[in-house]
Amino acid sequence: MTDPAIWKLDANAGDKVRSTVKSAMENDNPPFRQQWLLAETDAGAVGVAHTILLPVPPIYAGDFGAPGLMMEDCFVSRDAPAGTANALLDAVEADLVAAGAKILLGASVTDGAWEAAYAARDYVPLTLYFAKVGLEKVGDFEGVRNATADDVPAIVTSSAENRKILFDLNVFWKPHPEADARFDVWMRKSLTLADRDMLVCETEGEFEGYAISQPSTQLHFPAPHDISAVGFIDDYFHDDFSDQEALDGDGVAARDLLTAAEVALKNRGNDVVLVVCPAVWSSKIDVLKSAGYRTAITWFIKR
């Protein structure tokens, strides 16, 4: 997917790239490790790879330490010698392993040039970032409302079920022993943040799921892109997803919850949304596709 609405360039794209690279290189205490690797010939640079050591969210155990991630903004010029992409990937893997990464990840836009290189090295899809363009301000949804502090215990319980399914899908998502307590603290903090909307879904008073819509970050978009109109939904779970292979129900309530989160983003001036989903969570993927989402970015993991 190369929709310009998703990958809109900033008016000062070049300046943003220079500023980002300079800041990362000169920061004596960066929030996480970043590295840029160049492929060169006698004529000059013919390729670049951007990597990070990915911070582990505090609700996950992080038994393997910070994963090494090759970002989407990696490029090989058309006049580069044959094998340049593989040489860059060799250098990326060696550098990340030397930096302590025990898990190697690679990101690519859908149908991007790096997908074949990852596949040749036994990388398989781990996480999909689904995108939807053209959000609408539709009406209210029965059973969906804004979350309150009283909903936090139910949200934490629902999140625990979500984390269990994630762990069943891949040990990469092993929960931290204190995940519930940490998530509880973060949810209460999130209720005070003005840049996001927290929604819950109920049927006849029974809690069924939750969704949090918020701004996107540069973790998923290279520096030169303008993400001011792109929203992000990471925390999104409904009881209909409890069976990872097939919907436990008709999916209508889960889709209403998702659409309500889209409306919240639209009301904040967003016209594009990304939703995170494991690559093998079929029931959740079915709902996303039925709601008009398509894969924009894939994160691959090396087996």
Tab-separated table of C-alpha atoms in Angstrom:
chain	number	residue	atom	x	y	z
A	1	MET	CA	0.000	0.000	0.000
A	2	THR	CA	1.500	3.327	-1.065
A	3	ASP	CA	-1.526	5.570	-0.560
A	4	PRO	CA	-0.239	9.160	-0.380
A	5	ALA	CA	-2.755	9.897	2.383
A	6	ILE	CA	-0.873	7.430	4.589
A	7	TRP	CA	2.644	8.284	3.487
A	8	LYS	CA	2.246	12.054	3.144
A	9	LEU	CA	5.596	13.847	3.047
A	10	ASP	CA	6.203	16.764	5.372
A	11	ALA	CA	6.695	20.135	3.727
A	12	ASN	CA	10.157	20.238	5.346
A	13	ALA	CA	11.004	16.572	4.833
A	14	GLY	CA	14.714	17.086	4.217
A	15	ASP	CA	15.152	19.267	7.289
A	16	LYS	CA	13.291	16.739	9.446
A	17	VAL	CA	15.567	13.910	8.296
A	18	ARG	CA	18.715	15.925	8.972
A	19	SER	CA	17.445	17.017	12.379
A	20	THR	CA	16.422	13.472	13.370
A	21	VAL	CA	19.718	11.886	12.360
A	22	LYS	CA	21.798	14.652	13.928
A	23	SER	CA	19.854	14.533	17.193
A	24	ALA	CA	20.164	10.744	17.464
A	25	MET	CA	23.888	10.801	16.750
A	26	GLU	CA	24.686	13.635	19.173
A	27	ASN	CA	22.483	12.540	22.077
A	28	ASP	CA	24.683	11.159	24.860
A	29	ASN	CA	21.712	9.494	26.548
A	30	PRO	CA	19.190	8.561	23.835
A	31	PRO	CA	15.868	6.918	24.804
A	32	PHE	CA	16.821	3.940	22.611
A	33	ARG	CA	19.678	2.956	20.312
A	34	GLN	CA	19.457	4.012	16.667
A	35	GLN	CA	21.930	3.272	13.909
A	36	TRP	CA	22.245	4.167	10.234
A	37	LEU	CA	24.384	1.909	8.017
A	38	LEU	CA	25.564	2.996	4.565
A	39	ALA	CA	26.337	0.903	1.506
A	40	GLU	CA	28.947	2.676	-0.611
A	41	THR	CA	30.837	2.326	-3.872
A	42	ASP	CA	33.626	4.502	-5.214
A	43	ALA	CA	30.914	6.765	-6.606
A	44	GLY	CA	29.280	7.306	-3.223
A	45	ALA	CA	26.386	5.982	-1.152
A	46	VAL	CA	24.081	3.480	-2.879
A	47	GLY	CA	22.005	2.313	0.088
A	48	VAL	CA	21.081	3.004	3.697
A	49	ALA	CA	19.596	0.971	6.530
A	50	HIS	CA	18.062	2.394	9.701
A	51	THR	CA	17.849	0.197	12.801
A	52	ILE	CA	16.756	0.550	16.422
A	53	LEU	CA	16.820	-1.518	19.569
A	54	LEU	CA	13.091	-1.600	20.224
A	55	PRO	CA	12.087	-0.677	23.796
A	56	VAL	CA	10.033	-3.448	25.411
A	57	PRO	CA	6.644	-2.201	26.704
A	58	PRO	CA	6.488	-2.621	30.505
A	59	ILE	CA	3.563	-5.074	30.361
A	60	TYR	CA	5.761	-7.632	28.554
A	61	ALA	CA	8.439	-9.780	30.169
A	62	GLY	CA	11.206	-8.949	27.703
A	63	ASP	CA	13.010	-12.223	28.449
A	64	PHE	CA	15.120	-11.807	25.318
A	65	GLY	CA	15.953	-8.148	25.848
A	66	ALA	CA	15.295	-5.361	23.366
A	67	PRO	CA	14.591	-6.737	19.864
A	68	GLY	CA	16.575	-5.325	16.970
A	69	LEU	CA	14.345	-3.760	14.301
A	70	MET	CA	15.238	-2.766	10.743
A	71	MET	CA	12.920	0.152	9.992
A	72	GLU	CA	10.856	0.882	6.870
A	73	ASP	CA	13.084	3.758	5.788
A	74	CYS	CA	15.802	1.539	4.304
A	75	PHE	CA	16.685	2.034	0.663
A	76	VAL	CA	18.892	0.759	-2.142
A	77	SER	CA	19.370	2.980	-5.206
A	78	ARG	CA	18.526	1.726	-8.677
A	79	ASP	CA	22.154	1.907	-9.781
A	80	ALA	CA	23.460	-0.046	-6.780
A	81	PRO	CA	25.523	-3.177	-7.556
A	82	ALA	CA	23.733	-6.509	-7.432
A	83	GLY	CA	23.656	-7.908	-3.915
A	84	THR	CA	23.648	-4.527	-2.178
A	85	ALA	CA	20.396	-5.225	-0.329
A	86	ASN	CA	21.730	-8.532	0.987
A	87	ALA	CA	25.003	-6.895	2.005
A	88	LEU	CA	23.097	-4.235	3.934
A	89	LEU	CA	20.965	-6.878	5.622
A	90	ASP	CA	24.126	-8.801	6.555
A	91	ALA	CA	25.513	-5.652	8.142
A	92	VAL	CA	22.224	-4.879	9.919
A	93	GLU	CA	21.968	-8.329	11.469
A	94	ALA	CA	25.613	-8.340	12.548
A	95	ASP	CA	25.326	-4.859	14.064
A	96	LEU	CA	22.123	-5.636	15.972
A	97	VAL	CA	23.466	-8.924	17.319
A	98	ALA	CA	26.657	-7.151	18.432
A	99	ALA	CA	24.443	-4.582	20.181
A	100	GLY	CA	22.795	-7.388	22.163
A	101	ALA	CA	19.655	-8.174	20.145
A	102	LYS	CA	18.526	-11.791	20.496
A	103	ILE	CA	15.398	-11.232	18.408
A	104	LEU	CA	15.661	-9.747	14.913
A	105	LEU	CA	12.746	-7.932	13.299
A	106	GLY	CA	12.354	-6.316	9.901
A	107	ALA	CA	9.702	-3.823	8.793
A	108	SER	CA	8.384	-3.315	5.284
A	109	VAL	CA	5.539	-1.515	3.598
A	110	THR	CA	3.161	-3.919	1.896
A	111	ASP	CA	4.710	-5.315	-1.302
A	112	GLY	CA	7.869	-3.379	-0.488
A	113	ALA	CA	11.310	-4.184	-1.851
A	114	TRP	CA	12.552	-5.721	1.409
A	115	GLU	CA	9.881	-8.421	1.743
A	116	ALA	CA	11.690	-10.848	-0.581
A	117	ALA	CA	15.006	-10.261	1.204
A	118	TYR	CA	13.389	-11.033	4.562
A	119	ALA	CA	11.695	-14.163	3.241
A	120	ALA	CA	14.999	-15.454	1.848
A	121	ARG	CA	16.468	-15.250	5.366
A	122	ASP	CA	13.592	-17.068	7.070
A	123	TYR	CA	11.787	-14.017	8.397
A	124	VAL	CA	8.031	-14.556	8.767
A	125	PRO	CA	5.225	-12.045	9.428
A	126	LEU	CA	4.768	-11.223	13.111
A	127	THR	CA	2.678	-8.048	13.282
A	128	LEU	CA	0.441	-6.364	10.730
A	129	TYR	CA	-0.394	-2.664	10.726
A	130	PHE	CA	-3.752	-2.263	9.042
A	131	ALA	CA	-4.687	1.113	7.599
A	132	LYS	CA	-7.936	2.782	6.654
A	133	VAL	CA	-8.237	6.047	4.753
A	134	GLY	CA	-11.274	8.326	4.738
A	135	LEU	CA	-12.764	8.233	8.240
A	136	GLU	CA	-16.363	9.367	8.666
A	137	LYS	CA	-18.335	11.091	11.408
A	138	VAL	CA	-21.110	8.532	11.741
A	139	GLY	CA	-23.693	8.243	14.510
A	140	ASP	CA	-23.598	6.774	17.998
A	141	PHE	CA	-23.261	3.046	18.602
A	142	GLU	CA	-25.470	1.232	21.068
A	143	GLY	CA	-23.376	-0.265	23.849
A	144	VAL	CA	-20.244	1.810	23.151
A	145	ARG	CA	-19.365	4.712	25.458
A	146	ASN	CA	-16.416	6.641	26.865
A	147	ALA	CA	-14.510	4.799	29.586
A	148	THR	CA	-14.395	6.012	33.187
A	149	ALA	CA	-12.189	5.137	36.146
A	150	ASP	CA	-14.828	2.589	37.220
A	151	ASP	CA	-14.158	0.661	33.989
A	152	VAL	CA	-10.429	0.202	34.619
A	153	PRO	CA	-10.695	-3.170	36.454
A	154	ALA	CA	-12.752	-4.631	33.582
A	155	ILE	CA	-10.348	-3.164	31.012
A	156	VAL	CA	-7.416	-4.762	32.848
A	157	THR	CA	-9.193	-8.135	32.912
A	158	SER	CA	-9.955	-7.851	29.206
A	159	SER	CA	-6.351	-6.861	28.504
A	160	ALA	CA	-5.128	-9.919	30.410
A	161	GLU	CA	-7.186	-12.142	28.097
A	162	ASN	CA	-5.758	-10.246	25.123
A	163	ARG	CA	-2.197	-10.782	26.422
A	164	LYS	CA	-2.803	-14.497	26.958
A	165	ILE	CA	-3.898	-14.877	23.353
A	166	LEU	CA	-0.852	-12.909	22.182
A	167	PHE	CA	1.446	-15.193	24.183
A	168	ASP	CA	-0.269	-18.259	22.706
A	169	LEU	CA	0.422	-16.832	19.257
A	170	ASN	CA	4.118	-16.114	19.883
A	171	VAL	CA	6.417	-16.189	22.948
A	172	PHE	CA	7.589	-12.752	21.793
A	173	TRP	CA	4.533	-11.417	23.690
A	174	LYS	CA	5.170	-13.123	27.043
A	175	PRO	CA	3.433	-10.989	29.719
A	176	HIS	CA	5.372	-9.458	32.584
A	177	PRO	CA	4.504	-10.979	35.999
A	178	GLU	CA	3.240	-7.551	37.094
A	179	ALA	CA	1.458	-6.812	33.815
A	180	ASP	CA	-1.999	-6.343	35.348
A	181	ALA	CA	-0.809	-3.862	37.980
A	182	ARG	CA	1.275	-1.952	35.447
A	183	PHE	CA	-1.578	-1.842	32.927
A	184	ASP	CA	-3.967	-0.636	35.636
A	185	VAL	CA	-1.643	2.291	36.400
A	186	TRP	CA	-1.273	3.134	32.715
A	187	MET	CA	-5.033	3.024	32.074
A	188	ARG	CA	-5.706	5.411	34.945
A	189	LYS	CA	-2.985	7.692	33.614
A	190	SER	CA	-4.430	7.439	30.088
A	191	LEU	CA	-7.809	8.657	31.328
A	192	THR	CA	-6.119	11.951	32.228
A	193	LEU	CA	-4.399	12.421	28.847
A	194	ALA	CA	-6.133	14.889	26.550
A	195	ASP	CA	-4.783	13.465	23.282
A	196	ARG	CA	-6.714	10.168	23.275
A	197	ASP	CA	-10.120	8.561	23.636
A	198	MET	CA	-10.814	5.417	25.690
A	199	LEU	CA	-13.952	3.509	24.748
A	200	VAL	CA	-15.673	0.471	26.206
A	201	CYS	CA	-18.310	-1.853	24.787
A	202	GLU	CA	-21.148	-3.433	26.788
A	203	THR	CA	-24.202	-5.560	26.056
A	204	GLU	CA	-26.949	-5.511	28.687
A	205	GLY	CA	-24.460	-4.229	31.228
A	206	GLU	CA	-21.872	-6.924	30.526
A	207	PHE	CA	-18.393	-5.653	29.635
A	208	GLU	CA	-17.235	-6.996	26.253
A	209	GLY	CA	-14.221	-4.989	25.146
A	210	TYR	CA	-12.298	-1.749	24.908
A	211	ALA	CA	-10.426	0.397	22.404
A	212	ILE	CA	-8.017	3.315	22.752
A	213	SER	CA	-7.501	5.753	19.892
A	214	GLN	CA	-4.514	8.095	20.037
A	215	PRO	CA	-2.002	9.985	17.876
A	216	SER	CA	0.527	8.094	15.776
A	217	THR	CA	4.237	8.297	16.557
A	218	GLN	CA	7.414	8.331	14.471
A	219	LEU	CA	8.119	4.757	15.568
A	220	HIS	CA	5.895	3.607	12.715
A	221	PHE	CA	6.594	6.403	10.242
A	222	PRO	CA	10.019	7.579	9.041
A	223	ALA	CA	10.995	11.135	9.923
A	224	PRO	CA	10.131	12.854	6.606
A	225	HIS	CA	6.444	11.935	6.810
A	226	ASP	CA	3.672	14.195	8.065
A	227	ILE	CA	1.620	12.119	10.524
A	228	SER	CA	-0.531	14.933	11.868
A	229	ALA	CA	-3.687	13.421	10.332
A	230	VAL	CA	-2.900	9.785	11.183
A	231	GLY	CA	-4.461	8.183	14.245
A	232	PHE	CA	-3.438	4.955	15.931
A	233	ILE	CA	-5.340	2.145	17.644
A	234	ASP	CA	-3.112	-0.301	19.511
A	235	ASP	CA	-5.212	-1.418	22.472
A	236	TYR	CA	-8.320	-2.968	20.888
A	237	PHE	CA	-9.921	-6.156	22.173
A	238	HIS	CA	-13.414	-7.630	22.150
A	239	ASP	CA	-14.737	-10.929	23.452
A	240	ASP	CA	-15.536	-11.918	19.843
A	241	PHE	CA	-11.747	-12.293	19.350
A	242	SER	CA	-11.299	-14.826	22.173
A	243	ASP	CA	-10.972	-17.601	19.590
A	244	GLN	CA	-8.004	-16.529	17.507
A	245	GLU	CA	-9.072	-18.591	14.498
A	246	ALA	CA	-12.785	-17.785	14.189
A	247	LEU	CA	-15.094	-15.091	15.517
A	248	ASP	CA	-16.945	-16.010	18.694
A	249	GLY	CA	-20.132	-14.268	17.576
A	250	ASP	CA	-21.121	-12.258	14.531
A	251	GLY	CA	-18.478	-9.566	15.021
A	252	VAL	CA	-21.023	-6.720	14.865
A	253	ALA	CA	-20.299	-5.375	18.354
A	254	ALA	CA	-16.540	-5.649	17.794
A	255	ARG	CA	-16.897	-3.730	14.534
A	256	ASP	CA	-19.070	-1.070	16.222
A	257	LEU	CA	-16.383	-0.586	18.868
A	258	LEU	CA	-13.772	-0.168	16.148
A	259	THR	CA	-15.903	2.291	14.181
A	260	ALA	CA	-16.574	4.339	17.321
A	261	ALA	CA	-12.794	4.619	17.813
A	262	GLU	CA	-12.504	5.789	14.193
A	263	VAL	CA	-15.170	8.436	14.806
A	264	ALA	CA	-13.251	9.665	17.839
A	265	LEU	CA	-10.175	10.073	15.661
A	266	LYS	CA	-12.151	11.833	12.932
A	267	ASN	CA	-13.524	14.263	15.520
A	268	ARG	CA	-9.905	15.113	16.369
A	269	GLY	CA	-9.053	15.902	12.748
A	270	ASN	CA	-7.629	12.546	11.649
A	271	ASP	CA	-8.460	11.054	8.274
A	272	VAL	CA	-6.231	7.952	8.419
A	273	VAL	CA	-5.939	5.269	11.105
A	274	LEU	CA	-3.531	2.412	11.771
A	275	VAL	CA	-4.586	-0.629	13.811
A	276	VAL	CA	-2.101	-3.184	15.151
A	277	CYS	CA	-2.845	-6.893	14.804
A	278	PRO	CA	-0.742	-10.084	15.067
A	279	ALA	CA	-0.288	-11.670	11.658
A	280	VAL	CA	-2.019	-14.932	12.647
A	281	TRP	CA	-4.981	-13.599	14.656
A	282	SER	CA	-7.540	-14.560	12.030
A	283	SER	CA	-10.722	-13.551	13.860
A	284	LYS	CA	-9.476	-10.019	14.465
A	285	ILE	CA	-8.178	-9.738	10.908
A	286	ASP	CA	-11.620	-10.745	9.592
A	287	VAL	CA	-13.255	-7.841	11.439
A	288	LEU	CA	-10.628	-5.364	10.260
A	289	LYS	CA	-10.955	-6.412	6.632
A	290	SER	CA	-14.748	-6.312	6.795
A	291	ALA	CA	-14.443	-2.735	8.087
A	292	GLY	CA	-12.375	-1.686	5.072
A	293	TYR	CA	-8.831	-2.042	6.434
A	294	ARG	CA	-5.856	-3.200	4.370
A	295	THR	CA	-2.314	-4.054	5.433
A	296	ALA	CA	0.042	-1.074	5.161
A	297	ILE	CA	3.093	-2.266	7.135
A	298	THR	CA	4.345	-5.701	8.175
A	299	TRP	CA	6.860	-6.478	10.880
A	300	PHE	CA	8.707	-9.735	10.224
A	301	ILE	CA	10.552	-11.861	12.811
A	302	LYS	CA	13.548	-14.078	12.059
A	303	ARG	CA	12.944	-17.696	13.033
